[in-house]
Amino acid sequence: MTSSEATSPLARLGRILAAVSTLSLWLAGIGLVAMTAMVAWQVFCRYVLNDSPSWTEPGAVMLMSWFIFLGAAVGVRENYHLGFDVLLYALPKGGKKWLRMISDVVAFAFGIGMVWYGSELVGLTWNTVLPSLRISGGWDYVPLVAGGVLICLFALERIVLRLAGEPIDDVLDELPPAEVAAELDTANVKA
Amino acid sequence: MEMLILFGTFTLLMLIGTPIAFCLGVASFATVLYLGLPPLVVFQRLNSGMSVFSLLAIPFFIYAGDLMVRGGIAQKIVAFAASLVGHIRGGLGQVNIVTATLFGGISGSAVAEAAAVGGLMIPQMKQRGYGADYAVNVTSMAALIALLLPPSHNMIIYSISAGGKISIADLFTAGILPGLLYAAALMVTAYFVARSRGYPVEAFPGFAAVGRFLLIATPGLLLIAIIFGGVRSGVFTATESSCIAVLYALLVTLFVYRSMSWSDFVHATHGAVRTTAMVLLIIGMAAAFSWLMAFLRVPAALIASMNAVSENPLVILLLINVLMLFLGTFMDMGPTIIICTPIFLPVAMAYGVDPVHFGVIMILNFGIGLNTPPVGAVQFVACAVGKISVWEAMRSIWPFYLAGLVVLGLVTYVPAISLWLPGVFK
Amino acid sequence: QTVLKSSDTHPDGYPTVEAVEYFGELVKERTGGRYAVEVYHSAQLGEEKDTIEQVRSGVIELNRVSMAPFNGTVKESIVPALPYIFRSEEHMHKVMDGAVGDQIKTAFEGAGLVALAFYDAGSRSFYNKTKPINSVADMAGLKFRVIQSDIFVDMVAALGANATPMPYGEVYSSIETGVIDGAENNFPSYDTAKHFEVAKHYSLDQHTILPEVFVMNKAAFDKLTPGDQAIFKQAATDSVAKQRELWAAKDAESRKKVEAAGAQITTPDKQGFIDAMKPVYEKHVTDDVLKKMVADVQAVQ
Ligand code: NA
Ligand code: NA
């Protein structure tokens, strides 16, 4: 890589988005661990303290929607969402590229919807109060908005890279089908 | 027209390879725009479709599975199964199925199971001269045992889709005998295929060795007792049991086997995040899609047209099974359960089928669908591990399909296979 | 013809579903077929929290929901949810048909809704699998599942019992296996959810007599001509009488059914329960509006 490439705005943006994606994945992982702790605490309190906290159930559910939307956005960047790839494998490279382009535009458009209508839902429910958690009901929809922002960013990155002629689709063709990658990572462990 | 937009957009996007989650979401979005409804309802359904406490079982069971594989619990179960049944004809195929059965008792995800058991077994089988297609088909079909044996988060999804009025403990119990029957049918099939192909047997290591391997595998296998015993004795709820599985897997790998490194832990956690985000995003989007189906009164129309075909419960059940097999061919398990339960369960109940029994039928049916292209997550995983194409696997999968369909037929028409055991526990 | 869509979480044939269908028939008849109502029962369109957002944003026009989900939005809805605020169902009818009921109806407009009617949901009582409840002392240490509502959680705590969070769908098996001892509800729910099979001690403590509410999207209501608005309001009022009749029959039928199935119904001394509710009132009846409403309710004879 030459120094001019390394400092090109596109490459710099790519590095920033890579960092955002890694950060999202780590936050999501921490969310999963925290969720485990929360439900375990619920069981512990019921049996040992004989006093169940009423916030663990809604709290764990809210953490779950955070880590799903963060993880789903990372999935757009890493392309691990489950899809029906048969036609893609049958098509020549040029055609494939355009079908993948459509899919990325679809994801981008849906991300816009998540941000727009998610914000509307936050507004609609902002004056309600969630029982037990005692925070605004609008928080239910904040992960939706945040996930939408990230999905837009990551889908847009793929669109821009493809338009700039980057070979992002060639890399995909050599990988196993997207949906398998996540589990294969688990399968390829020390035997 | 609105039906055409809903199903047409979905099919079109799916054909061009758009992720299923976005196919469901965008099809719902387009339909809502056409109907002139406030589009925010699509995003509300997406959000609340996945914000359900009982769905926590999915990330937890997937996480527990990943931790058990990363932390070496699965490998010890394979070693025990190998010592136990390796000497039967097609030995490693039998080992694969017994491992899947034992692992299925502690994991609820067929995809995770195919990755775990396949990752350990398929390379060994290929090395010992088994055809890659045989290894892959045994793995993918045996992985479905995880769906039937408790814990099974798909049964939880079913219970939620049915309005939450079906006992999860009963569903868990009801899946045990069908799961074991299915495992037995696969073992018989694997035996005959292995014999016709002249596959080897392993030497029997002696009862002392079996005992030793069992002892080593016991901390992992104890999870079966903890989950099933814990739910049945009321120590925790079905959802909580999935969280306990995570804690237990961590405990065993960190302190008993001491085989979990920090990087293993991070890998397992990130793997679980990726898989769950993928699965639950589809479930959320499917909630929007099925909201529209309810809004457009699709289930009622379908019930009416089925009633027109026949009034005979046996025929109706056959019809439902064929329809579900067809849908399962094209769709993934979670969303299919969410979409089909409100449609088919009332029909089945109207013909006197017990909802617990129907849940078992549905899970086995859609499970087989996980092994049928074009959308078959378990088959994809097994093929990727075995490094063969889906089409290569398809050439010799038929005896295993037949075994699956025979068991499906038995489970459908002999309710006692599912309902006897829950009755015993009452 | 304009078809208005209405949601209900209860199954087909339930008194609230029937009442809204009756409302629809009246509206259709009195507007000469210009308006009709289609009821989506059995939570087909979602759970109450979700359908409330749908009716507020105009996805659907009508909705029959319980009052508890509004406690965080419409503070006046807290009053009927308070334990032992009503002395009897007749008292509740008088209050909700009177000035306090009108005050609550007006308050719903702040959430973008027109409250058309209040429907009966009977009285809620505790049931458990462990022992018969004859006094507050018997409640000590028992684990109950309650709805996600701060008032209910605090009420259970004030009685010395343990409120355990849990999704409704897991209640049956959790009582069966002993994760919890019981739950609380009216007779028809105790019956249809089959909880009587696993928790046979039903103690008629009647801690709340919480009516349900039938709401309409305010923008949709404002679009009606004044004449049609009057027709809608009258039809809703007429459906209330019908619903109360259906409810009473359903309540009696369910009670008979669970008793025949072996449920043990006890009538505990209510005064002890009423006295134990003081901290709940202190915590939730904080501002002057609510204090005045509570006094008004108590003044209704
Ligand atoms: Na399982
Ligand atoms: Na399939």
Short mmCIF file of N, CA, C and O and ligand atoms in Angstrom, two decimals, chain B residues 325-333 366-377 379-380 401, ligand 2:
data_model
loop_
_atom_site.label_atom_id
_atom_site.label_comp_id
_atom_site.label_asym_id
_atom_site.label_seq_id
_atom_site.Cartn_x
_atom_site.Cartn_y
_atom_site.Cartn_z
N LEU B 325 -43.56 -28.79 5.04
CA LEU B 325 -42.32 -29.25 4.42
C LEU B 325 -41.95 -28.34 3.26
O LEU B 325 -40.79 -27.97 3.06
N PHE B 326 -42.96 -27.93 2.51
CA PHE B 326 -42.73 -27.05 1.37
C PHE B 326 -42.18 -25.70 1.84
O PHE B 326 -41.17 -25.21 1.33
N LEU B 327 -42.85 -25.12 2.87
CA LEU B 327 -42.38 -23.83 3.39
C LEU B 327 -40.98 -23.95 3.98
O LEU B 327 -40.13 -23.10 3.78
N GLY B 328 -40.74 -25.07 4.69
CA GLY B 328 -39.45 -25.29 5.34
C GLY B 328 -38.32 -25.41 4.33
O GLY B 328 -37.16 -25.14 4.64
N THR B 329 -38.67 -25.83 3.12
CA THR B 329 -37.66 -25.92 2.08
C THR B 329 -37.11 -24.54 1.75
O THR B 329 -35.93 -24.35 1.50
N PHE B 330 -38.00 -23.54 1.80
CA PHE B 330 -37.60 -22.20 1.37
C PHE B 330 -37.27 -21.26 2.51
O PHE B 330 -36.75 -20.18 2.27
N MET B 331 -37.63 -21.64 3.72
CA MET B 331 -37.46 -20.66 4.80
C MET B 331 -36.71 -21.25 5.97
O MET B 331 -36.60 -22.45 6.12
N ASP B 332 -36.24 -20.37 6.83
CA ASP B 332 -35.51 -20.79 8.00
C ASP B 332 -36.48 -21.08 9.14
O ASP B 332 -37.62 -20.63 9.14
N MET B 333 -35.99 -21.79 10.13
CA MET B 333 -36.88 -22.35 11.15
C MET B 333 -37.63 -21.31 12.00
O MET B 333 -38.86 -21.37 12.10
N PHE B 366 -40.07 -28.80 10.34
CA PHE B 366 -39.20 -27.68 9.94
C PHE B 366 -37.73 -28.03 10.12
O PHE B 366 -36.86 -27.47 9.45
N GLY B 367 -37.45 -28.95 11.05
CA GLY B 367 -36.07 -29.41 11.22
C GLY B 367 -35.57 -30.04 9.94
O GLY B 367 -34.48 -29.73 9.45
N ILE B 368 -36.39 -30.91 9.35
CA ILE B 368 -35.99 -31.53 8.08
C ILE B 368 -35.75 -30.44 7.04
O ILE B 368 -34.83 -30.53 6.22
N GLY B 369 -36.55 -29.38 7.11
CA GLY B 369 -36.38 -28.26 6.19
C GLY B 369 -35.03 -27.56 6.33
O GLY B 369 -34.58 -26.89 5.41
N LEU B 370 -34.39 -27.72 7.50
CA LEU B 370 -33.07 -27.11 7.68
C LEU B 370 -32.03 -27.86 6.85
O LEU B 370 -30.90 -27.41 6.70
N ASN B 371 -32.41 -29.04 6.34
CA ASN B 371 -31.49 -29.85 5.54
C ASN B 371 -31.92 -29.93 4.09
O ASN B 371 -31.56 -30.86 3.39
N THR B 372 -32.77 -28.97 3.66
CA THR B 372 -33.17 -28.99 2.27
C THR B 372 -32.77 -27.67 1.63
O THR B 372 -33.06 -26.62 2.15
N PRO B 373 -32.04 -27.72 0.51
CA PRO B 373 -31.79 -26.49 -0.21
C PRO B 373 -33.12 -25.99 -0.79
O PRO B 373 -34.04 -26.79 -0.90
N PRO B 374 -33.27 -24.75 -1.14
CA PRO B 374 -32.23 -23.73 -1.19
C PRO B 374 -31.90 -23.06 0.15
O PRO B 374 -30.84 -22.48 0.27
N VAL B 375 -32.80 -23.09 1.13
CA VAL B 375 -32.47 -22.46 2.41
C VAL B 375 -32.34 -23.53 3.48
O VAL B 375 -33.33 -23.99 4.02
N GLY B 376 -31.13 -23.97 3.76
CA GLY B 376 -30.95 -25.02 4.74
C GLY B 376 -29.68 -24.77 5.54
O GLY B 376 -28.60 -25.23 5.19
N ALA B 377 -29.83 -24.04 6.63
CA ALA B 377 -28.67 -23.58 7.40
C ALA B 377 -27.81 -24.74 7.89
O ALA B 377 -26.58 -24.69 7.83
N GLN B 379 -27.57 -27.84 6.72
CA GLN B 379 -26.90 -28.50 5.59
C GLN B 379 -25.73 -27.64 5.09
O GLN B 379 -24.66 -28.16 4.78
N PHE B 380 -25.93 -26.34 5.04
CA PHE B 380 -24.86 -25.45 4.59
C PHE B 380 -23.64 -25.57 5.49
O PHE B 380 -22.51 -25.63 5.03
N TYR B 401 -33.25 -38.85 4.37
CA TYR B 401 -34.55 -38.17 4.25
C TYR B 401 -35.68 -39.17 4.55
O TYR B 401 -36.63 -38.87 5.27
NA NA D 2 -34.76 -25.75 3.69
#
